[in-house]
Coordinates of C-alpha atoms in Angstrom, one line a residue:
X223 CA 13.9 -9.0 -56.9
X224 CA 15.3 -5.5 -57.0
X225 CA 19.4 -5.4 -55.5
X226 CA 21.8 -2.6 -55.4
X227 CA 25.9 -2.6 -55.7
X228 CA 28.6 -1.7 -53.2
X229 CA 31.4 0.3 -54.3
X230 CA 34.7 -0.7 -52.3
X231 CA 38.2 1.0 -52.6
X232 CA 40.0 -1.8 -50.6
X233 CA 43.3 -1.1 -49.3
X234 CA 42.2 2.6 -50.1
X235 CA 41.0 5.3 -47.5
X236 CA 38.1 5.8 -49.2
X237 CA 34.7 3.7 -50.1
X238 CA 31.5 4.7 -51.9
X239 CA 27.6 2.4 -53.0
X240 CA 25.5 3.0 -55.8
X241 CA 22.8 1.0 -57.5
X242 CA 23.4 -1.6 -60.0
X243 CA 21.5 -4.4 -61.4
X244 CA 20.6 -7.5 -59.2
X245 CA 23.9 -9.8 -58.6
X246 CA 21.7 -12.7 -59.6
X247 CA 21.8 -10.9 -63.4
X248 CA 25.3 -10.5 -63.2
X249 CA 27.0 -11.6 -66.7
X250 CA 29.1 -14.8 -66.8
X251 CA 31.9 -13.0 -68.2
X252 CA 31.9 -10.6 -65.4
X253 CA 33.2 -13.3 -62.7
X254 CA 34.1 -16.2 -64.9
X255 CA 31.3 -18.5 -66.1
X256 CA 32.2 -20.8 -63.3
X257 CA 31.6 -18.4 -60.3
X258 CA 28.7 -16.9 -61.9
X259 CA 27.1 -20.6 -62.2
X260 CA 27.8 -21.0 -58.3
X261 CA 26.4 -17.6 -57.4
X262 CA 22.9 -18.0 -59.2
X263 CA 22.8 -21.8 -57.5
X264 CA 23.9 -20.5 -53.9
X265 CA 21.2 -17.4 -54.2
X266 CA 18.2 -19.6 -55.8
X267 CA 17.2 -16.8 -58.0
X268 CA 14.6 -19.1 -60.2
X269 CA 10.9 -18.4 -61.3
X270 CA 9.0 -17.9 -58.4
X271 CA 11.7 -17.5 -55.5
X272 CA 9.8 -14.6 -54.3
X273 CA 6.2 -15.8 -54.3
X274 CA 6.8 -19.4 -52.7
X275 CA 4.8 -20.1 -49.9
X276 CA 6.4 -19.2 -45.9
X277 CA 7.5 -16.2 -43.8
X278 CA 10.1 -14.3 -45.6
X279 CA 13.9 -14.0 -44.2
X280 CA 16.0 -11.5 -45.5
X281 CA 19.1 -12.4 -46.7
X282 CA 22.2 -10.3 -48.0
X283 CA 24.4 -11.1 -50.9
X284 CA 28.3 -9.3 -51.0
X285 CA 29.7 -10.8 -54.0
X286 CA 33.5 -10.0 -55.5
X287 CA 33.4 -8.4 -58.8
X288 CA 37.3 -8.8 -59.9
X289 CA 37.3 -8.2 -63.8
X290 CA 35.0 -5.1 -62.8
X291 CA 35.8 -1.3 -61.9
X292 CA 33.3 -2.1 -59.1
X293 CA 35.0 -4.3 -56.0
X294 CA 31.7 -6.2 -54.7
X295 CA 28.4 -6.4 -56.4
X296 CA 25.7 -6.8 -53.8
X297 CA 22.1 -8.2 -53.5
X298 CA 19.2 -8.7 -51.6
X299 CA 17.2 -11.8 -51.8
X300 CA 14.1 -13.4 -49.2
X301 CA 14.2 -16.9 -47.8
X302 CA 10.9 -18.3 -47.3
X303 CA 10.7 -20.3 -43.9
X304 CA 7.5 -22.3 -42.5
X305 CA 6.3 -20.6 -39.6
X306 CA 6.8 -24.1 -37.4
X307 CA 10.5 -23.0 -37.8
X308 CA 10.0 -20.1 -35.3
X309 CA 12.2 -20.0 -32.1
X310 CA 10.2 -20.6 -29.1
X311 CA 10.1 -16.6 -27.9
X312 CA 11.2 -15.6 -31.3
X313 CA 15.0 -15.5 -31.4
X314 CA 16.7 -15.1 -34.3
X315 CA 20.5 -15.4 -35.4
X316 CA 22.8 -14.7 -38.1
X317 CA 23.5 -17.6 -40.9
X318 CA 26.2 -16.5 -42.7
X319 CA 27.6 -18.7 -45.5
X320 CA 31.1 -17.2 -47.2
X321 CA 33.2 -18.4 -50.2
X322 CA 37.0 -17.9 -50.4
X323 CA 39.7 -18.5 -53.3
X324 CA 42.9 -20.0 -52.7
X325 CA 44.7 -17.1 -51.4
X326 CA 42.4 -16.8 -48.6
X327 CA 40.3 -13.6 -49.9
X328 CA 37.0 -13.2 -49.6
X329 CA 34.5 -13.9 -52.6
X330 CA 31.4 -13.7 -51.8
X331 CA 29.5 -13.5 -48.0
X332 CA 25.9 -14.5 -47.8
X333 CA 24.3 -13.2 -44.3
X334 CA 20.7 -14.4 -43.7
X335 CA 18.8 -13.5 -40.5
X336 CA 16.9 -16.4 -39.5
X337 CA 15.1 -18.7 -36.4
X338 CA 17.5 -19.9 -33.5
X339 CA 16.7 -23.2 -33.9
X340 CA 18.3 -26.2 -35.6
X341 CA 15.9 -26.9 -37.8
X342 CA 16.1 -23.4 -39.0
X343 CA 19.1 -23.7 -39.9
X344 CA 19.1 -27.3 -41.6
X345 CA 16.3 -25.9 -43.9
X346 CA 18.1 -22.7 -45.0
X347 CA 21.4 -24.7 -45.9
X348 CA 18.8 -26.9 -47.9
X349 CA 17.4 -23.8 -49.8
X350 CA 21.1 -22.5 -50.2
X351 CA 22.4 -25.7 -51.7
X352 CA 25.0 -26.0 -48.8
X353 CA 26.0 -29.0 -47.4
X354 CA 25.8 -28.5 -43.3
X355 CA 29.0 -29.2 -41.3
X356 CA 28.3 -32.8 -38.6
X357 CA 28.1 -31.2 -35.2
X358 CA 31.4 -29.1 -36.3
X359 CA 33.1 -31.9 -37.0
X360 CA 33.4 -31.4 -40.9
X361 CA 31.8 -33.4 -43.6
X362 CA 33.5 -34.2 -47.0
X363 CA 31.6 -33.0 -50.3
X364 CA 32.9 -33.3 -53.4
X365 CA 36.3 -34.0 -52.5
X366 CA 36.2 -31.0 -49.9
X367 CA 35.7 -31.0 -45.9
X368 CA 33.1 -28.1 -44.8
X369 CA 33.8 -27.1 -41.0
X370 CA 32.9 -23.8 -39.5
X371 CA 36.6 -22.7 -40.0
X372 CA 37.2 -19.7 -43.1
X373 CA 40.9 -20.7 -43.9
X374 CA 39.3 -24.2 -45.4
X375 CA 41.3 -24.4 -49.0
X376 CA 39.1 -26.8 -50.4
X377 CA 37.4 -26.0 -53.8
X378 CA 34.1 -26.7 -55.5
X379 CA 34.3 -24.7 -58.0
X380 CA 37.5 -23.5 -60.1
X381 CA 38.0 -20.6 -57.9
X382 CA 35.6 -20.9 -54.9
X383 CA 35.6 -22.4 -51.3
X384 CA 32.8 -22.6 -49.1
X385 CA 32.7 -22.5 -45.7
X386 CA 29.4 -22.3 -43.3
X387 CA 29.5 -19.9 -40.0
X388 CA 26.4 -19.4 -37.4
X389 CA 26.4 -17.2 -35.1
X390 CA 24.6 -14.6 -32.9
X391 CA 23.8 -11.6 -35.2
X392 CA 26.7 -8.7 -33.8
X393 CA 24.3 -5.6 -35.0
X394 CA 21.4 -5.2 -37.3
X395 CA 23.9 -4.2 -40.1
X396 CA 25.8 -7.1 -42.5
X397 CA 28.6 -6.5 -45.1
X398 CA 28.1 -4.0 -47.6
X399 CA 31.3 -2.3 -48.8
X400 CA 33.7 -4.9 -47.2
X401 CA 32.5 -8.1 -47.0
X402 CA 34.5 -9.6 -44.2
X403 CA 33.6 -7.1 -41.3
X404 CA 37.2 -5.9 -41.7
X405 CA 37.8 -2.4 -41.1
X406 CA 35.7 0.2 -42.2
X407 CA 35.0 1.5 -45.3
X408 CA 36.7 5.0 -44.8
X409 CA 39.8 3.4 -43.1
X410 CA 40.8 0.3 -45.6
X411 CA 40.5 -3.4 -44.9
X412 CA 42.9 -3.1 -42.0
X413 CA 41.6 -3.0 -38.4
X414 CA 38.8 -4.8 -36.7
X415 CA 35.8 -2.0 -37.1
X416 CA 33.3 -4.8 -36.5
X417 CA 29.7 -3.2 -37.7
X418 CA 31.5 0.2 -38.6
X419 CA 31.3 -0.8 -42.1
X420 CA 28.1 -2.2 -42.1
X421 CA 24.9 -1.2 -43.8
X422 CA 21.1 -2.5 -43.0
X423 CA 21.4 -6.2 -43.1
X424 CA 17.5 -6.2 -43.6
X425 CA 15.3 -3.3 -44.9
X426 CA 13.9 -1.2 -42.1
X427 CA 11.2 1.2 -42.0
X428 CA 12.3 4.3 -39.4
X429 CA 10.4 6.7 -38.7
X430 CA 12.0 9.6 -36.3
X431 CA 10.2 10.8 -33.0
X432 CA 8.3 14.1 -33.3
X433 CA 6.0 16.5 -31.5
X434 CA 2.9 16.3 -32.1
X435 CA 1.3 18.7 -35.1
X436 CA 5.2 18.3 -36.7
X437 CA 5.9 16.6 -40.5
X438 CA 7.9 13.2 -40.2
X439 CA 9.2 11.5 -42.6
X440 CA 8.7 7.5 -42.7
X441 CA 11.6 6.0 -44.5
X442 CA 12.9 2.6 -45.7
X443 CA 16.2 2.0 -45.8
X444 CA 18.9 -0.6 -46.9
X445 CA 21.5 -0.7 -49.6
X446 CA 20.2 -1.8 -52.6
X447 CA 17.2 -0.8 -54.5
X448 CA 13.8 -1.3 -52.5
X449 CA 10.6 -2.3 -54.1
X450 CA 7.8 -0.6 -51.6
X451 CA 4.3 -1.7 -53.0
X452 CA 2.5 -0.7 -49.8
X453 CA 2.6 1.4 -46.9
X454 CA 0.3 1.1 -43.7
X455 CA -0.2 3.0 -39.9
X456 CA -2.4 1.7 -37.1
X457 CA -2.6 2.6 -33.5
X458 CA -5.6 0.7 -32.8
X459 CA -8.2 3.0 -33.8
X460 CA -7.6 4.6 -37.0
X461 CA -6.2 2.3 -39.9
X462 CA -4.2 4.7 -42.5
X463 CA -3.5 3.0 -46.3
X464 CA -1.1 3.8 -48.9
X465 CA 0.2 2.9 -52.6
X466 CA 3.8 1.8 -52.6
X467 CA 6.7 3.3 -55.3
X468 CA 8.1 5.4 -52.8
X469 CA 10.7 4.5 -50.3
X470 CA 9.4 7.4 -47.7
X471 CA 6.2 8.2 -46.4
X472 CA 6.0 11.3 -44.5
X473 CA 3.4 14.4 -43.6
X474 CA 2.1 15.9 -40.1
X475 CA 1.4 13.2 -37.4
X476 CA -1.1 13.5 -34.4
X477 CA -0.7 9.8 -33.0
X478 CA 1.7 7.2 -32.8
X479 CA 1.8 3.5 -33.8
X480 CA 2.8 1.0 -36.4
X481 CA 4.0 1.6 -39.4
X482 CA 3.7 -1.3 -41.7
X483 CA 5.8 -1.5 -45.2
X484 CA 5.2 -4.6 -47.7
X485 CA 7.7 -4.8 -50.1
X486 CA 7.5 -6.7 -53.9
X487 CA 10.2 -10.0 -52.4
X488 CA 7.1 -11.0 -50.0
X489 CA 9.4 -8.9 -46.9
X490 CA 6.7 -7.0 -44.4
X491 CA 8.9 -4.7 -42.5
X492 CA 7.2 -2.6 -39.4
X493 CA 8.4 0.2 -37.5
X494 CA 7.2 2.5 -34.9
X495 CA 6.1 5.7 -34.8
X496 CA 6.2 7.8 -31.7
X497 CA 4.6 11.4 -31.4
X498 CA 5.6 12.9 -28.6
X499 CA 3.8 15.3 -26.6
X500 CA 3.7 19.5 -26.9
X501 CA 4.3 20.0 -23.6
X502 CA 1.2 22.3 -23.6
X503 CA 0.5 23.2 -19.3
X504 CA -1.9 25.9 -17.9
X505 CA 1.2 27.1 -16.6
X506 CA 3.4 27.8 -19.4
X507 CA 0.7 28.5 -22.2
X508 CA -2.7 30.2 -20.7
X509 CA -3.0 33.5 -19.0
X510 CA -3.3 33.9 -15.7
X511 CA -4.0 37.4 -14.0
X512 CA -5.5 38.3 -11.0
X513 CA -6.6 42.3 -9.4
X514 CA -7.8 43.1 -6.3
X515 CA -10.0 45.9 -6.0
X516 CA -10.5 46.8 -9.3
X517 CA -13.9 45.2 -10.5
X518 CA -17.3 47.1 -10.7
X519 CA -18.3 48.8 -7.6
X520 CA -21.9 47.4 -7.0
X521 CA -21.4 46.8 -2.8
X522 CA -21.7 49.8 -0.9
X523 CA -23.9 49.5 2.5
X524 CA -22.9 49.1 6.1
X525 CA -22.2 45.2 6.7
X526 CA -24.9 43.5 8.0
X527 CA -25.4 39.7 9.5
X528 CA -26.2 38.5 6.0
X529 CA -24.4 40.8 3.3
X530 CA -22.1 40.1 1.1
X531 CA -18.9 42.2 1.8
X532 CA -16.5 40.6 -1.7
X533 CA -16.9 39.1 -4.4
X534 CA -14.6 37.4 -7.1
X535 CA -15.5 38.8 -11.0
X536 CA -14.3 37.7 -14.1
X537 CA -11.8 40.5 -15.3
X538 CA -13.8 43.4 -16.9
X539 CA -17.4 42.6 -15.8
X540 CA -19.7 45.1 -15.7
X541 CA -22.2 44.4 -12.9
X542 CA -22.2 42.0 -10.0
X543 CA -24.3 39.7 -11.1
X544 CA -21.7 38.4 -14.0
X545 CA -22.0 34.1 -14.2
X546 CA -19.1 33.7 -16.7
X547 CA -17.2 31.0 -15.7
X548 CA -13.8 30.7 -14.5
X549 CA -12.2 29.4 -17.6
X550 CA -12.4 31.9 -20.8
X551 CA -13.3 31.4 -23.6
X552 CA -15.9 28.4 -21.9
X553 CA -17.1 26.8 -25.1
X554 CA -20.8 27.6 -23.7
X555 CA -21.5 31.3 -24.4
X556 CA -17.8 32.9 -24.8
X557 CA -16.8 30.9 -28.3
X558 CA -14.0 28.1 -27.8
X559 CA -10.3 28.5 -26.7
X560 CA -9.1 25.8 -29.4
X561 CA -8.9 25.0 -33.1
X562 CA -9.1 21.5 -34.0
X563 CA -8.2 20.7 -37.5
X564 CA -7.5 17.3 -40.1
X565 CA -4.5 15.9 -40.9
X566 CA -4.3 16.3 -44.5
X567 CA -2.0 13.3 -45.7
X568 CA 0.8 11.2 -44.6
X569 CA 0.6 8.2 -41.9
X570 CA -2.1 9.9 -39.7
X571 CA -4.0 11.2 -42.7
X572 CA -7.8 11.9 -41.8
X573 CA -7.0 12.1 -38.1
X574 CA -7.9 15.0 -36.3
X575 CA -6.3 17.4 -33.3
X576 CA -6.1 20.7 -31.7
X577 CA -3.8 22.6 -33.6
X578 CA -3.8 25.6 -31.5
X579 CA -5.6 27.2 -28.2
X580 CA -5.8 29.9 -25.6
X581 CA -7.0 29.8 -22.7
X582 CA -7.6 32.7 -19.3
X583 CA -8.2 33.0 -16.1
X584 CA -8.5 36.3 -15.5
X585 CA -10.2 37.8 -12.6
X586 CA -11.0 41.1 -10.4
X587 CA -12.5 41.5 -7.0
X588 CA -15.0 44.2 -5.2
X589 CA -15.8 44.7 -2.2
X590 CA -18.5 46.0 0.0
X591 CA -17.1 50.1 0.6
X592 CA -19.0 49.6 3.9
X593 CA -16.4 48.4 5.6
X594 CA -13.5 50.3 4.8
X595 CA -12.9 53.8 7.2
X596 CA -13.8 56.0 4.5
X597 CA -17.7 54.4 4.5
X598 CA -20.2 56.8 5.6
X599 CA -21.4 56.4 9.0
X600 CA -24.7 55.6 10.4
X601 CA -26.3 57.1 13.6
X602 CA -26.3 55.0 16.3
X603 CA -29.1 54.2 19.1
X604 CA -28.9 56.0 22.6
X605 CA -30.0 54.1 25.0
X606 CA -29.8 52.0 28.0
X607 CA -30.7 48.1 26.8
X608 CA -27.8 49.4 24.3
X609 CA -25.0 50.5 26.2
X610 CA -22.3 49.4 24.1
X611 CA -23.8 52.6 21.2
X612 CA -22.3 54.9 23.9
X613 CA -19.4 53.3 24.7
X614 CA -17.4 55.4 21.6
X615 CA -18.6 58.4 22.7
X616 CA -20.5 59.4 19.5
X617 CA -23.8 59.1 17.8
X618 CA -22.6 58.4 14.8
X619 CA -20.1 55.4 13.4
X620 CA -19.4 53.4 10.2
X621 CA -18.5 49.8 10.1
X622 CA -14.9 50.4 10.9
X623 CA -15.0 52.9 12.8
X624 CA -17.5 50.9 15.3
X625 CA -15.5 47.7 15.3
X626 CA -12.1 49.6 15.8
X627 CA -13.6 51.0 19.2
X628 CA -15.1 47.7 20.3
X629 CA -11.8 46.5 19.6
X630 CA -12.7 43.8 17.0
X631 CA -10.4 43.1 14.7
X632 CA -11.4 45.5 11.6
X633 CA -8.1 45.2 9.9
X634 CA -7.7 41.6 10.5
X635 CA -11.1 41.0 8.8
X636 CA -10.1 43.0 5.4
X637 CA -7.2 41.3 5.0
X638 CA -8.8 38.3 4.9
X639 CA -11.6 39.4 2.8
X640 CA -8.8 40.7 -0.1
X641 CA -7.3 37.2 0.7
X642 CA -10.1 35.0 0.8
X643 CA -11.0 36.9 -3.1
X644 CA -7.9 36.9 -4.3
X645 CA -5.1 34.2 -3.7
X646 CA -5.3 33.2 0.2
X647 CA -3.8 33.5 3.2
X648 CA -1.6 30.6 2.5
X649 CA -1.7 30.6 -1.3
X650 CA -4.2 28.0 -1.7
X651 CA -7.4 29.4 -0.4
X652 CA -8.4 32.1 -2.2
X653 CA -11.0 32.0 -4.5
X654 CA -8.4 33.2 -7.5
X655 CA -5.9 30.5 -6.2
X656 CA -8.1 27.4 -5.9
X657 CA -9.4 28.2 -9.5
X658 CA -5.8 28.4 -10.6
X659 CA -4.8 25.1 -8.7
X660 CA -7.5 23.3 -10.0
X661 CA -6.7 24.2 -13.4
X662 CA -2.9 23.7 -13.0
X663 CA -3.8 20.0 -11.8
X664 CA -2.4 18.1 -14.4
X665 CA -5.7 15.4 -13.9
X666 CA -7.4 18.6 -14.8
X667 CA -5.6 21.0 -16.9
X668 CA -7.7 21.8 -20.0
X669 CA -4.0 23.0 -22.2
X670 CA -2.9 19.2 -21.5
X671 CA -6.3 17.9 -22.6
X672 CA -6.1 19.9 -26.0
X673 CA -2.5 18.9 -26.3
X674 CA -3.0 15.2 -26.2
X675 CA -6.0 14.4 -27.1
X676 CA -6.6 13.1 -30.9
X677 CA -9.5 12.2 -33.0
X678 CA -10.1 8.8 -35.4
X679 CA -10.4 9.2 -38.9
X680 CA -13.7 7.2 -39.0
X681 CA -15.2 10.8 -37.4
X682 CA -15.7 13.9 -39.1
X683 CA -14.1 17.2 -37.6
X684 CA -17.5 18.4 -36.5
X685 CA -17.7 15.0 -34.1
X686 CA -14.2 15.7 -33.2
X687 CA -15.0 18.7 -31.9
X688 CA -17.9 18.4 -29.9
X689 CA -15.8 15.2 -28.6
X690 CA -13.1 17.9 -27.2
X691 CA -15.6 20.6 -25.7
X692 CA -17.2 17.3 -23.8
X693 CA -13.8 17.2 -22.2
X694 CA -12.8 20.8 -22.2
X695 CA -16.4 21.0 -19.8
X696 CA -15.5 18.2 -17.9
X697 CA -12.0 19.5 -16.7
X698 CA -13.2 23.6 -16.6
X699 CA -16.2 22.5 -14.0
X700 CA -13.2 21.1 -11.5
X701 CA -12.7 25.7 -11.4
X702 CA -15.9 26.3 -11.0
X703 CA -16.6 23.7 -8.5
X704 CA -13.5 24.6 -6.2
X705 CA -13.8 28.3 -5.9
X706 CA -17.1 27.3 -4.0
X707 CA -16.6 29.0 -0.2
X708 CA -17.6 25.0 1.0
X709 CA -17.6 21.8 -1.9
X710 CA -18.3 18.2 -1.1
X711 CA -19.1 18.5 2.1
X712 CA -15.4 20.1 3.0
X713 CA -14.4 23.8 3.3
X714 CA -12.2 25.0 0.6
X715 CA -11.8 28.7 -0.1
X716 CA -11.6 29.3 3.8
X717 CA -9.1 29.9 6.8
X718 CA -8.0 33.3 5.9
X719 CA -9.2 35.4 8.6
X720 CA -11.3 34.0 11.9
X721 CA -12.7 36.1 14.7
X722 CA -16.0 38.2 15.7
X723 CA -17.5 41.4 14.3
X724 CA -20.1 43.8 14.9
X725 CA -22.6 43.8 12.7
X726 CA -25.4 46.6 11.8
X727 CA -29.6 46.0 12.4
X728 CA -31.2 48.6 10.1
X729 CA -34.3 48.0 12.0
X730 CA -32.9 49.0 15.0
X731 CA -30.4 51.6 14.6
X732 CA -27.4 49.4 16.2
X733 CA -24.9 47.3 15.9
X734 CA -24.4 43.2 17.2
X735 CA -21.6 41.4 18.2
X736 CA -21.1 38.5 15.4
X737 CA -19.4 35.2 15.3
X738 CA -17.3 33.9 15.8
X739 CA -16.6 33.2 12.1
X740 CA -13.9 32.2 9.8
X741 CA -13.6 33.3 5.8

């Protein structure tokens, strides 16, 4: 058993702990041969203490150190408790046993944190060498009457009384610099500062909540020296193993879960570790940009029944015929938007993530020049069966021109074209748009997919990342599939312009009425 000291300026406004050997090696002379005797019977510090079979308890030891510069030595120590002695949904309270002198002061405190039940409690006054009070109502031993009261002036030893006190822990902290929960440690022994003063009644492994891709560091803490032998994470899939001699264990985490500490006494302490998120969104970390008009002009005839009069381009696209997908880079042909890499030590050691990406969606439209008023024009029909070629009073028209005379609605129609490309008519059903929706879904967004998801350590970083383009071409088809003019048997990039055009018949020199239609 490894223990540390508490320093203690009593009365004074100032308090201070360092390390010191274990109270149960504390020279005779040091307390008077008599206390010393009690304190190594009331602590059980014999040959094998430690290694005895049972769960272990932690208990705390404050003891009064008056012929020393040092107020209170103090020391840790484990119970061992047969697992039958559990509570029934695991409650636990504080056993706290304290010895006084005559005068009333405090000499020593042992605090143990042990199962709620009765039995519990029978057993660890039977491993303490404390005679139990009756139901509170005091039992005599050795001349003395033990209640649950601390002003009891009876003594057992020259210049000890013992008293026994149960009750519900107040805080995970017990007495370190002042052992009667008086005050705290910078204000004195006066005032009732409850836990103020109070360090960790049982080692505890903490480990703070970071981002994901961030160093933590794992620590155990308690007053008193801490003898880690081994350190241990698992969230269910990977298992991560490490020597003990250190009281932290820290480096870049990807995942959270349990941390698991086993310590020399027999203690098994474990803590959680929670990685948080980056935050990462298509909104606030990929590139979104959209331009109408500006892609490659490869349209340029007079609109006919079947022609194509727009088309939506990936942003710098040379020819019409581009297939690049909506998503950039697309993991297929265009390289991958992510780095994954492996965490190189600490808790998640071996695991792997994606320490970086960068993502587009960056398109251009073109259109058909046929149909806007500069377009050249095409000479129209004369006859009879056609009497509507006359009705402009010219032999010659272009798409626009035509449909403005025949009053169709030539403008209407453009408008709808740029929106039907671009971002809609309602901002949702454009081809631009429902690829940016889809994306910005957070069921689907790829940047939330490379944020959170995380690879084992029983796979190598190759399998990791084919694992994450799997995923990446699961999500990015959700773009591709809704900036289809009609998906899953419903419309989708639609409802932006409705209405009847004129359309032109090479064959025969004239145009027909069209529709109506809706784009």
């Amino acid at each position: 058993m490894r223990a540390g000291i508490v320093l203690a300026a009593i009365g004074m406004l100032a308090a201070a702990c360092s390390d010191l050997p274990s109270a149960g090696r504390i020279e005779p002379g040091a307390t008077g041969p008599g206390f010393a005797r009690s304190l190594r019977a009331l602590q059980n510090l014999g040959p094998g203490w430690s290694t005895s079979p049972g769960e272990p308890h932690a208990c705390l030891a404050s003891v009064e150190n008056p012929k020393g510069s040092i107020p209170y030595l103090y020391s840790r120590f484990a119970l061992r408790l047969d697992p039958g002695l559990r509570a029934r949904e695991g409650e636990v309270t504080a056993f706290r046993f304290v010895s006084r002198a005559r005068d009333g002061r405090i000499r020593a405190v042992i605090n143990c944190i042990i199962p709620a039940t009765a039995r519990a409690r029978v057993e660890v006054a039977r491993q303490l060498r404390i005679p139990l009070p009756d139901s509170g109502s005091g039992v005599t031993v050795m001349g003395c009457v033990i209640d649950n009261s601390f002003g009891n002036p009876c003594v057992l030893d020259p210049v000890v009384v013992v008293a026994v006190d149960e009750e519900e822990p107040p805080c995970d902290y017990a007495p370190v610099c002042n052992p009667d929960h008086s005050g705290s440690p910078s204000s004195g022994t006066g005032g009732t500062g409850g836990c103020a003063n109070c360090g960790p009644a049982v080692p505890r492994v903490q480990c703070p909540s970071v981002q994901r891709g961030q160093r933590v560091r794992c620590l155990v803490s308690a007053a008193g020296d801490l003898d880690v032998i081994s350190w241990t994470f698992t969230d269910g899939t990977s298992t991560v193993a490490s020597p003990g001699g250190n009281t932290e264990w820290s480096g870049p985490v990807v995942a959270s879960g349990d941390v698991t500490v086993r310590m020399r006494d027999g203690t098994v302490l474990v803590g959680t570790l929670t990685v948080q998120d980056r935050g990462w969104t298509w909104a606030t970390r990929a590139v979104s940009e959209y331009r109408d008009g500006t892609g490659v002009q490869c349209l340029n005839y007079t609109p006919t029944f079947n022609s194509i009069e727009g088309l939506n381009l990936p942003l710098g696209a040379t020819d019409c015929s581009s297939t690049r997908r909506q998503i950039q880079p697309d993991s297929y042909d265009g390289g991958d938007g992510f780095i994954a890499s492996t965490v190189p030590g600490g808790p998640n050691r071996g695991m792997h993530y994606v320490s970086s990406a960068s993502l587009s969606l960056r398109r251009e439209s073109t259109y058909n020049l046929g149909v806007f008023p500069s377009a050249p024009r095409v000479p129209l029909i004369q006859t009879s069966l056609y009497p509507h070629q006359t009705l402009c009073g010219r032999a010659t028209a272009n798409w626009y021109e035509f449909n403005t005379c025949m009053h169709a609605d030539a403008d209407g129609y453009i408008a709808g074209l740029r929106a039907h490309e671009g971002r809609g008519s309602h901002g949702n059903n454009g081809h631009f748009s429902a690829a940016w929706n889809a994306v910005a879904d957070p069921a689907n967004d790829p940047m939330i997919l490379f944020d959170r998801i995380v690879g084992t350590n029983t796979i190598s970083l190759n399998e990791f990342i084919s694992e994450v383009r799997r995923e990446f071409y699961r999500v990015a088809a959700t773009a591709d599939r809704a900036t289809r003019d009609i998906a899953d048997g419903g419309s989708i990039v639609t409802g932006n312009w409705s209405g009847q055009t004129w359309r032109w018949l090479p064959a025969e020199g004239r145009f027909v009425l069209s529709g109506p239609h809706t784009i």
